[in-house]
Coordinates of C-alpha atoms in Angstrom, one line a residue:
M10 CA 149.9 -46.6 -15.3
A11 CA 151.0 -45.9 -18.6
L12 CA 149.0 -43.5 -20.9
L13 CA 148.2 -43.6 -24.6
T14 CA 146.1 -40.9 -26.3
S15 CA 145.1 -40.8 -29.7
G16 CA 145.9 -38.4 -32.3
V17 CA 143.4 -35.6 -33.5
L18 CA 141.0 -36.5 -36.1
A19 CA 137.2 -36.9 -35.4
L20 CA 137.6 -37.6 -31.7
P21 CA 134.4 -37.5 -29.5
L22 CA 134.3 -36.5 -26.1
L23 CA 135.1 -39.1 -23.3
A24 CA 132.2 -39.6 -20.9
G25 CA 129.8 -42.3 -19.8
C26 CA 126.8 -43.4 -22.1
G27 CA 124.5 -40.2 -22.8
T28 CA 121.2 -39.6 -24.1
D29 CA 119.7 -37.8 -27.0
D30 CA 118.9 -34.8 -24.3
D31 CA 122.5 -34.3 -23.4
G32 CA 124.3 -34.8 -26.8
G33 CA 123.7 -38.2 -28.0
Q34 CA 125.9 -41.3 -27.5
V35 CA 129.8 -41.0 -27.6
A36 CA 131.8 -43.2 -29.5
A37 CA 133.4 -45.0 -26.4
G38 CA 133.5 -44.7 -22.8
P39 CA 136.5 -44.0 -20.9
D40 CA 139.4 -46.2 -20.4
I41 CA 140.2 -44.9 -17.0
A42 CA 140.5 -47.2 -13.5
A43 CA 138.2 -45.1 -11.5
T44 CA 138.5 -44.8 -7.9
T45 CA 136.9 -43.1 -5.4
R46 CA 139.0 -40.3 -3.5
D47 CA 138.7 -42.3 -0.1
Q48 CA 140.5 -45.3 -1.3
V49 CA 143.2 -43.2 -2.6
G50 CA 146.3 -43.1 0.2
D51 CA 147.6 -39.9 1.0
G52 CA 151.0 -38.8 0.4
G53 CA 153.8 -40.0 -2.2
V54 CA 155.2 -38.6 -5.2
L55 CA 154.2 -39.0 -8.6
R56 CA 156.8 -38.6 -11.4
W57 CA 154.9 -37.5 -14.7
A58 CA 156.7 -37.5 -18.4
V59 CA 156.4 -34.3 -20.1
D60 CA 158.0 -33.6 -23.6
N61 CA 160.2 -30.7 -22.4
L62 CA 160.3 -28.3 -19.3
P63 CA 158.1 -25.4 -19.7
E64 CA 160.0 -22.4 -21.6
T65 CA 157.4 -20.2 -20.0
L66 CA 154.9 -20.5 -17.4
N67 CA 152.7 -17.9 -19.0
T68 CA 149.8 -19.7 -20.9
F69 CA 149.2 -16.6 -23.0
Q70 CA 152.9 -16.7 -24.6
A71 CA 153.6 -17.9 -28.1
D72 CA 155.9 -20.7 -26.6
A73 CA 153.6 -21.9 -24.1
D74 CA 153.1 -25.6 -24.5
A75 CA 151.4 -28.5 -22.7
A76 CA 153.7 -28.5 -19.5
T77 CA 153.0 -24.8 -19.0
T78 CA 149.4 -25.4 -19.0
R79 CA 150.0 -28.3 -16.5
V80 CA 151.7 -26.3 -14.3
A81 CA 149.2 -23.6 -14.6
G82 CA 146.3 -26.1 -13.7
A83 CA 148.1 -26.9 -10.4
V84 CA 149.0 -23.6 -9.0
L85 CA 146.8 -20.9 -10.9
P86 CA 142.8 -20.2 -10.3
H87 CA 140.8 -22.0 -12.9
L88 CA 137.1 -20.4 -12.6
F89 CA 135.6 -23.2 -14.9
V90 CA 136.7 -26.6 -15.2
L91 CA 135.0 -29.6 -17.5
D92 CA 132.8 -32.1 -16.0
A93 CA 132.6 -35.7 -17.4
K94 CA 130.9 -34.6 -20.2
G95 CA 132.9 -31.9 -21.2
R96 CA 130.6 -29.1 -19.7
P97 CA 132.2 -26.1 -18.1
V98 CA 130.9 -25.8 -14.4
A99 CA 132.3 -23.3 -11.8
D100 CA 135.0 -24.5 -9.4
P101 CA 133.7 -23.7 -6.1
D102 CA 137.1 -23.5 -4.7
Y103 CA 137.1 -20.1 -6.7
L104 CA 133.7 -19.1 -7.7
E105 CA 130.3 -19.3 -5.8
K106 CA 128.4 -18.5 -8.9
A107 CA 129.3 -16.6 -12.2
E108 CA 126.2 -16.0 -14.7
V109 CA 125.1 -13.6 -17.2
V110 CA 122.9 -11.2 -15.5
L111 CA 122.1 -8.8 -18.4
R112 CA 121.8 -9.4 -22.2
E113 CA 120.5 -6.1 -23.5
P114 CA 121.6 -3.5 -24.3
K115 CA 124.8 -5.2 -23.6
Q116 CA 125.9 -8.7 -21.9
V117 CA 127.0 -8.4 -18.6
V118 CA 128.5 -11.3 -16.6
L119 CA 128.7 -11.4 -12.9
Y120 CA 131.1 -13.4 -10.9
K121 CA 130.8 -14.0 -7.3
L122 CA 134.2 -15.1 -5.5
N123 CA 134.9 -17.5 -2.9
Q124 CA 136.1 -15.4 -0.1
Q125 CA 138.3 -17.9 1.0
A126 CA 140.2 -17.5 -2.4
V127 CA 143.5 -15.7 -1.8
W128 CA 147.0 -15.6 -3.3
S129 CA 150.0 -17.1 -1.6
D130 CA 150.9 -13.3 -0.5
G131 CA 147.6 -13.3 1.7
R132 CA 145.7 -10.5 -0.8
E133 CA 142.2 -11.9 -1.8
V134 CA 141.5 -13.0 -5.7
G135 CA 139.7 -10.1 -6.9
A136 CA 138.6 -7.6 -9.5
P137 CA 142.2 -5.9 -9.9
D138 CA 143.4 -9.4 -11.2
F139 CA 140.5 -9.3 -13.5
V140 CA 141.3 -5.7 -14.9
A141 CA 145.1 -6.6 -14.9
Q142 CA 144.6 -9.5 -17.3
W143 CA 141.9 -8.2 -19.2
R144 CA 144.1 -5.0 -20.3
A145 CA 147.0 -7.4 -20.9
L146 CA 144.9 -9.4 -23.2
N147 CA 142.7 -7.0 -25.1
G148 CA 145.2 -6.2 -27.9
K149 CA 145.2 -2.6 -27.5
D150 CA 148.5 -2.7 -25.9
S151 CA 151.1 -4.0 -28.4
A152 CA 153.8 -3.9 -25.5
Y153 CA 152.3 -7.0 -24.3
W154 CA 153.5 -10.3 -26.2
T155 CA 150.3 -12.1 -26.3
A156 CA 149.6 -15.1 -28.4
R157 CA 145.6 -14.7 -28.2
N158 CA 143.3 -12.2 -27.4
A159 CA 139.8 -13.9 -28.2
G160 CA 137.0 -13.0 -25.8
Y161 CA 139.2 -10.4 -23.9
D162 CA 139.0 -8.0 -26.9
R163 CA 135.2 -8.0 -26.7
I164 CA 135.3 -6.8 -23.0
E165 CA 134.3 -3.2 -22.4
K166 CA 134.8 -2.5 -18.9
I167 CA 135.2 -4.5 -15.5
E168 CA 133.8 -3.0 -12.2
R169 CA 133.6 -3.9 -8.6
G170 CA 130.0 -5.2 -8.0
A171 CA 128.0 -4.7 -4.6
N172 CA 131.1 -6.2 -2.4
D173 CA 134.7 -6.8 -2.9
L174 CA 133.6 -10.7 -3.8
E175 CA 131.7 -9.6 -7.0
V176 CA 133.1 -8.6 -10.6
R177 CA 131.1 -7.2 -13.2
V178 CA 132.2 -7.8 -16.7
T179 CA 130.5 -6.1 -19.2
F180 CA 131.0 -6.8 -22.9
A181 CA 130.9 -4.7 -25.9
K182 CA 129.8 -7.3 -28.2
P183 CA 128.1 -10.7 -26.9
Y184 CA 130.9 -13.4 -26.4
A185 CA 129.0 -17.0 -26.1
D186 CA 132.1 -18.7 -25.0
W187 CA 132.7 -16.3 -21.9
K188 CA 133.1 -19.2 -19.5
S189 CA 136.6 -19.8 -21.2
L190 CA 138.1 -16.5 -19.9
F191 CA 140.1 -16.0 -16.8
S192 CA 141.2 -19.5 -16.9
P193 CA 143.8 -19.4 -15.8
L194 CA 144.0 -16.3 -13.9
Y195 CA 147.0 -14.6 -13.1
P196 CA 148.0 -12.4 -10.2
K197 CA 148.0 -8.7 -11.1
Q198 CA 151.8 -8.8 -10.4
V199 CA 152.3 -10.9 -13.6
T200 CA 149.5 -9.2 -15.9
G201 CA 149.9 -5.7 -14.7
T202 CA 152.9 -4.5 -16.4
P203 CA 154.3 -5.1 -19.9
E204 CA 157.6 -6.1 -18.4
S205 CA 156.4 -8.5 -15.7
F206 CA 153.9 -10.0 -18.3
N207 CA 156.7 -10.7 -21.1
E208 CA 159.4 -11.9 -18.8
G209 CA 158.3 -11.9 -15.0
A210 CA 156.4 -15.3 -15.4
R211 CA 158.6 -17.0 -17.9
G212 CA 160.8 -19.1 -15.3
T213 CA 158.7 -18.4 -12.0
L214 CA 155.7 -17.5 -10.5
K215 CA 156.2 -15.6 -7.4
V216 CA 152.5 -15.8 -6.4
T217 CA 150.2 -18.4 -6.6
A218 CA 146.8 -19.7 -5.4
G219 CA 146.4 -23.2 -6.2
P220 CA 146.4 -26.9 -4.4
F221 CA 150.2 -27.1 -5.4
N222 CA 153.1 -24.6 -4.9
L223 CA 155.5 -24.3 -7.5
G224 CA 159.0 -25.5 -6.7
A225 CA 162.2 -25.7 -8.0
I226 CA 162.5 -26.0 -11.9
D227 CA 165.9 -27.9 -12.7
K228 CA 167.3 -27.6 -16.0
K229 CA 170.3 -29.9 -15.5
T230 CA 167.9 -32.8 -14.3
G231 CA 165.2 -31.9 -16.4
T232 CA 162.5 -31.8 -13.6
A233 CA 159.9 -29.4 -12.3
A234 CA 158.5 -30.0 -8.7
L235 CA 155.0 -29.2 -7.6
S236 CA 154.3 -29.6 -3.8
R237 CA 151.3 -29.5 -1.7
N238 CA 150.2 -26.2 -0.7
P239 CA 149.6 -26.1 3.0
R240 CA 147.4 -23.1 3.0
W241 CA 145.1 -24.4 0.2
W242 CA 141.3 -23.8 1.2
G243 CA 140.0 -26.4 -0.5
R244 CA 140.2 -30.4 -0.2
P245 CA 144.1 -31.0 0.0
A246 CA 145.7 -32.8 -3.1
K247 CA 146.6 -36.5 -2.0
L248 CA 150.0 -36.4 -3.4
D249 CA 152.7 -34.7 -1.4
T250 CA 154.6 -33.7 -4.7
L251 CA 154.1 -34.2 -8.4
V252 CA 157.3 -33.9 -10.3
L253 CA 157.1 -33.1 -14.1
T254 CA 159.9 -34.9 -15.6
A255 CA 161.1 -34.3 -19.3
V256 CA 161.6 -37.6 -21.1
A257 CA 161.5 -37.9 -24.9
R258 CA 158.5 -40.1 -26.3
A259 CA 160.9 -43.0 -27.7
N260 CA 162.8 -43.2 -24.2
R261 CA 159.5 -43.3 -22.2
P262 CA 159.1 -47.2 -22.0
A263 CA 162.5 -47.3 -20.7
A264 CA 162.0 -44.7 -18.1
L265 CA 159.0 -46.4 -16.6
A266 CA 160.9 -49.9 -16.6
A267 CA 163.8 -48.0 -14.7
G268 CA 161.3 -46.3 -12.2
K269 CA 162.3 -42.8 -13.4
V270 CA 158.6 -41.9 -14.1
D271 CA 155.4 -43.4 -13.2
L272 CA 152.8 -41.8 -15.6
A273 CA 153.7 -41.3 -19.3
E274 CA 151.9 -40.6 -22.4
I275 CA 153.2 -43.0 -25.0
D276 CA 153.4 -43.5 -28.6
R277 CA 151.9 -46.8 -30.7
A278 CA 155.7 -48.4 -30.3
G279 CA 155.7 -48.1 -26.6
A280 CA 152.2 -49.5 -26.2
D281 CA 153.2 -52.2 -28.3
R282 CA 156.1 -53.1 -25.9
I283 CA 154.0 -53.0 -23.0
A284 CA 151.3 -55.1 -24.4
L285 CA 154.1 -57.9 -25.2
A286 CA 155.6 -57.5 -22.2
R287 CA 152.3 -58.1 -20.3
R288 CA 152.1 -61.3 -22.6
G289 CA 155.5 -62.6 -21.5
G290 CA 157.5 -62.1 -24.5
D291 CA 161.1 -61.9 -24.5
R292 CA 161.6 -63.7 -21.0
G293 CA 164.9 -65.9 -21.4
A294 CA 166.2 -63.7 -23.9
A295 CA 169.1 -62.3 -21.6
R296 CA 171.2 -65.1 -22.4
G297 CA 174.2 -63.8 -24.5
P298 CA 176.6 -66.0 -26.4
N299 CA 179.1 -68.1 -24.4
A300 CA 177.3 -67.0 -21.2
S301 CA 178.6 -69.8 -19.0
L302 CA 182.3 -69.2 -19.9
T303 CA 184.9 -67.1 -18.3
P304 CA 185.9 -64.1 -20.4
A305 CA 189.6 -65.7 -20.9
Q306 CA 187.9 -69.0 -21.7
A307 CA 185.4 -67.6 -24.4
T308 CA 188.4 -65.7 -26.1
L309 CA 190.2 -68.8 -26.5
S310 CA 187.2 -70.9 -27.6
W311 CA 186.3 -68.1 -30.1
A312 CA 189.9 -67.9 -31.5
L313 CA 190.1 -71.6 -32.1
A314 CA 186.5 -72.1 -33.5
N315 CA 186.9 -69.4 -36.2
G316 CA 190.7 -69.4 -36.8
M317 CA 191.4 -66.0 -35.6
D318 CA 194.1 -64.8 -33.4
E319 CA 193.2 -63.8 -30.0
I320 CA 193.6 -60.0 -30.6
K321 CA 190.9 -60.1 -33.3
A322 CA 188.7 -62.6 -31.4
Q323 CA 188.7 -60.3 -28.3
E324 CA 187.6 -57.5 -30.5
E325 CA 184.6 -59.7 -32.0
L326 CA 183.9 -61.3 -28.7
E327 CA 183.5 -57.7 -27.3
A328 CA 181.2 -56.7 -30.0
R329 CA 179.4 -59.9 -29.3
R330 CA 179.1 -59.1 -25.6
K331 CA 177.6 -55.5 -26.0
K332 CA 175.0 -56.7 -28.0
A333 CA 174.2 -59.7 -25.6
E334 CA 174.1 -56.8 -23.2
A335 CA 172.0 -54.7 -25.1
V336 CA 169.5 -57.9 -25.0
K337 CA 169.7 -58.4 -21.7
V338 CA 169.0 -54.7 -20.7
Y339 CA 165.9 -55.0 -23.1
A340 CA 164.7 -58.3 -21.6
D341 CA 165.1 -56.7 -18.1
E342 CA 163.1 -53.7 -19.3
Q343 CA 160.3 -56.0 -20.7
K344 CA 160.2 -57.8 -17.4
A345 CA 159.7 -54.5 -15.6
L346 CA 157.1 -53.2 -18.2
A347 CA 154.9 -56.3 -17.3
R348 CA 153.7 -54.2 -14.4
F349 CA 152.2 -51.4 -16.4
T350 CA 148.8 -51.0 -17.9
V351 CA 148.4 -49.0 -21.1
R352 CA 144.8 -47.3 -21.4
K353 CA 143.6 -45.9 -24.6
S354 CA 141.0 -43.3 -24.9
L355 CA 139.7 -40.7 -27.5
E356 CA 140.8 -37.3 -26.7
P357 CA 138.3 -34.3 -26.8
A358 CA 139.5 -32.8 -29.7
Y359 CA 139.1 -32.6 -33.5
T360 CA 141.1 -31.8 -36.5
Q361 CA 139.5 -30.0 -39.5
L362 CA 140.2 -29.4 -43.1
A363 CA 139.4 -25.7 -43.8
L364 CA 138.7 -24.4 -47.2
N365 CA 139.7 -20.9 -47.4
G366 CA 137.4 -19.3 -50.2
A367 CA 139.0 -15.7 -50.3
S368 CA 140.4 -16.3 -53.7
G369 CA 141.1 -18.6 -56.6
P370 CA 138.5 -21.4 -57.5
L371 CA 137.4 -22.0 -54.2
A372 CA 135.8 -18.3 -54.2
D373 CA 133.0 -20.3 -55.7
E374 CA 130.7 -22.1 -53.0
R375 CA 130.1 -24.8 -55.8
V376 CA 133.6 -25.6 -55.8
R377 CA 133.8 -25.8 -52.0
R378 CA 130.9 -27.8 -51.9
A379 CA 132.2 -30.2 -54.5
V380 CA 135.5 -30.6 -52.7
A381 CA 133.5 -31.4 -49.6
R382 CA 131.5 -34.0 -51.3
A383 CA 134.4 -35.6 -52.7
L384 CA 136.3 -36.1 -49.5
D385 CA 135.4 -39.2 -47.5
R386 CA 135.7 -38.1 -43.9
Q387 CA 134.9 -41.7 -42.4
E388 CA 137.8 -43.1 -44.2
L389 CA 140.2 -40.4 -43.1
A390 CA 139.0 -41.0 -39.5
E391 CA 139.8 -44.9 -39.8
V392 CA 143.1 -43.9 -41.3
V393 CA 144.0 -42.2 -38.1
L394 CA 142.3 -44.4 -35.4
K395 CA 141.7 -47.8 -36.6
P396 CA 145.5 -48.6 -36.1
L397 CA 145.2 -47.3 -32.5
G398 CA 142.4 -49.7 -31.8
L399 CA 139.8 -46.7 -31.3
P400 CA 136.5 -46.3 -32.8
A401 CA 136.5 -43.9 -35.6
K402 CA 133.2 -41.7 -36.2
P403 CA 133.6 -38.2 -37.6
V404 CA 132.5 -35.2 -35.5
G405 CA 129.3 -33.5 -37.0
S406 CA 129.7 -30.1 -35.3
H407 CA 132.0 -27.3 -35.1
L408 CA 130.8 -26.1 -31.7
A409 CA 130.8 -29.3 -29.6
L410 CA 131.9 -33.2 -29.2
A411 CA 129.7 -35.8 -28.9
G412 CA 128.1 -36.6 -25.5
Q413 CA 128.4 -32.8 -24.9
Q414 CA 124.9 -30.7 -24.3
A415 CA 125.4 -28.6 -26.8
Y416 CA 126.2 -31.4 -29.6
A417 CA 124.1 -31.8 -32.6
D418 CA 125.2 -33.7 -35.8
N419 CA 124.9 -31.2 -38.7
S420 CA 127.1 -33.0 -41.1
A421 CA 124.2 -34.0 -43.3
A422 CA 123.7 -30.3 -44.4
L423 CA 126.4 -30.5 -47.2
G424 CA 125.5 -34.0 -47.7
G425 CA 127.6 -37.2 -47.5
T426 CA 130.5 -38.4 -49.5
D427 CA 129.2 -38.4 -53.4
P428 CA 131.9 -38.0 -56.2
K429 CA 129.1 -38.0 -58.6
A430 CA 127.5 -35.1 -56.8
A431 CA 131.0 -33.4 -56.5
Q432 CA 131.0 -33.9 -60.3
A433 CA 127.8 -32.2 -61.0
L434 CA 128.6 -29.3 -58.9
L435 CA 131.9 -28.6 -60.9
A436 CA 130.1 -28.6 -63.9
D437 CA 127.6 -26.2 -62.7
A438 CA 130.5 -24.0 -61.8
G439 CA 131.9 -24.2 -65.3
W440 CA 134.6 -26.7 -64.7
R441 CA 135.2 -29.6 -67.4
P442 CA 137.5 -32.8 -66.7
G443 CA 140.6 -33.1 -68.6
G444 CA 141.1 -29.5 -70.3
K445 CA 141.1 -25.8 -69.8
V446 CA 138.0 -23.6 -69.3
A447 CA 136.9 -20.1 -69.0
R448 CA 137.0 -18.8 -65.4
P449 CA 133.5 -19.3 -64.3
V450 CA 131.3 -16.4 -63.2
T451 CA 128.6 -16.2 -60.6
K452 CA 125.1 -17.2 -62.1
A453 CA 123.8 -13.4 -61.8
G454 CA 126.5 -12.3 -64.5
S455 CA 126.8 -8.7 -63.0
E456 CA 129.9 -7.1 -63.8
A457 CA 130.9 -6.5 -60.1
E458 CA 130.4 -10.5 -59.8
K459 CA 132.8 -11.2 -62.6
K460 CA 135.7 -9.6 -61.0
E461 CA 138.1 -11.1 -58.3
P462 CA 137.3 -10.1 -54.5
G463 CA 139.9 -7.3 -54.9
G464 CA 137.7 -5.7 -57.8
Q465 CA 140.2 -6.8 -60.6
D466 CA 138.6 -8.0 -64.0
D467 CA 139.1 -11.4 -65.0
S468 CA 140.0 -9.9 -68.4
K469 CA 143.2 -8.2 -66.8
R470 CA 144.4 -10.9 -64.5
P471 CA 148.3 -11.4 -64.8
A472 CA 149.6 -14.5 -66.5
G473 CA 151.0 -17.4 -64.0
P474 CA 151.3 -21.1 -63.4
G475 CA 147.9 -22.6 -63.9
T476 CA 146.5 -19.6 -65.9
G477 CA 146.6 -18.7 -69.3
N478 CA 146.9 -15.0 -70.6
D479 CA 142.8 -15.0 -71.0
G480 CA 142.4 -15.8 -67.3
L481 CA 141.6 -19.9 -68.2
Y482 CA 142.4 -22.3 -65.6
I483 CA 143.8 -25.6 -66.5
V484 CA 142.1 -28.5 -64.9
G485 CA 144.5 -31.1 -63.4
Q486 CA 147.6 -29.1 -63.2
D487 CA 149.3 -29.1 -60.0
D488 CA 149.4 -25.5 -58.8
E489 CA 147.9 -24.0 -55.5
R490 CA 145.8 -21.7 -57.8
N491 CA 144.0 -24.8 -59.5
G492 CA 140.9 -26.7 -58.7
D493 CA 142.5 -30.1 -59.0
L494 CA 140.4 -32.3 -56.6
S495 CA 143.0 -34.9 -56.5
V496 CA 145.5 -32.6 -55.2
V497 CA 142.9 -31.5 -52.2
A498 CA 142.2 -35.0 -51.6
A499 CA 145.9 -36.0 -51.5
R500 CA 146.9 -33.2 -49.1
A501 CA 143.9 -34.0 -46.9
R502 CA 144.9 -37.8 -46.4
A503 CA 148.4 -36.5 -45.8
A504 CA 147.4 -34.2 -43.2
A505 CA 145.5 -37.1 -41.6
D506 CA 148.6 -39.6 -42.1
G507 CA 150.8 -37.0 -39.9
L508 CA 148.4 -36.2 -37.9
A509 CA 148.3 -32.5 -38.9
E510 CA 147.2 -29.3 -37.2
P511 CA 144.1 -27.5 -38.8
A512 CA 145.0 -25.2 -41.5
A513 CA 145.8 -21.6 -40.2
A514 CA 143.2 -19.9 -42.3
P515 CA 139.3 -19.9 -41.5
A516 CA 136.9 -21.8 -43.4
A517 CA 134.9 -19.3 -45.8
P518 CA 130.9 -19.5 -45.4
G519 CA 129.7 -22.5 -47.0
T520 CA 132.4 -25.0 -46.4

């Protein structure tokens, strides 16, 4: 099976048909060849294509990538996993139960661990691992090189519960997404000291607790082997071995055809090649020039036909032979690719365009709203997803995706695409098309409101691109500090075309 995932914009969650009670209808059902577990054979090796071997096995470091996450998912505890509708549910292999037991005066979460959950060194998974990971990730000790601290920085303390299988986590401030914490959970041997956290888990994990064990990571062959854990207490993995194999995207069709990998995420070009192969295209294209002649006969024939000496003819024929050989290789690959199936599905993710209202024209909420009304979200979604043959429906929530229980389409709060409404908002904010206007102030007009966020009065603003000495803005000038909607729209389209990541700066209230 070959796998094609779409890009990033407006992607509802893959799930079965839903109802209004559980988040509404999803844009499309999952394109998956579902098979019950009892119909899957035991044993075997699956070679899975990845972009690169992981540079680190610590998912909380800045250079962690998809391969890091894939390894961690196989060899480390994940307390919560997502079900078919994207809802986090406790993994019974590690948790009997986890719930909020107090909300006032502070939020307290009680974890009850599966007594069979043990690390590969025989020690039980417990409170010391929770404490060590919290201390490593709460951001208070800069000696830990962490890429993210969200949630862990809100924990006030972690305590042992009524017995060794209970862990009480008290939050200094409520944290709604507490189910995302401690997944993956690393052993205290990794998170206990800055040295072990920063370097100890980059190339290996000496202690694990998952359905697979981590085998050899071979940089020369570009493979990382995961073998079935014979001491796993849950349902045993069906595979004997899972081999992550580094293969560049452009080379994956050839790798699939050659039997070097069995499963791969592929790009549009690769999907088109497989579709062509399944239609029977390029068959019989392997015949090269002079295929029925011996090399000597071909050389003489070529020389006579083209008035060349035999040396020059030999060079020309060699070039033709290499081209014919390449055609044969391609044709053979196409024949092999006909065995594969491409499955296209929406990914449970979305991309947003964030408007930072900290300073400049976007500090005015009316200008931010004008930008939002000027952009056509539907058109942007179609630019990304229609070429892939996937449905394009913009997401209406920042908190959940269509089909998830918490999903509610709130996109109507700002209104739909309406250029006239955008122009009216800009006019209300003091902007005029085609010329320069005085820097708009808030309607209240107090002296404090006339100042910049940092407290500087407009009359004392320094001169610079896009401004005059009197603090005027030139509408339409291509500069980061002006309010040209065409520039914003062009950047938004460019972001969609390039499948860009969301802007790093958070959106200000009112966007």
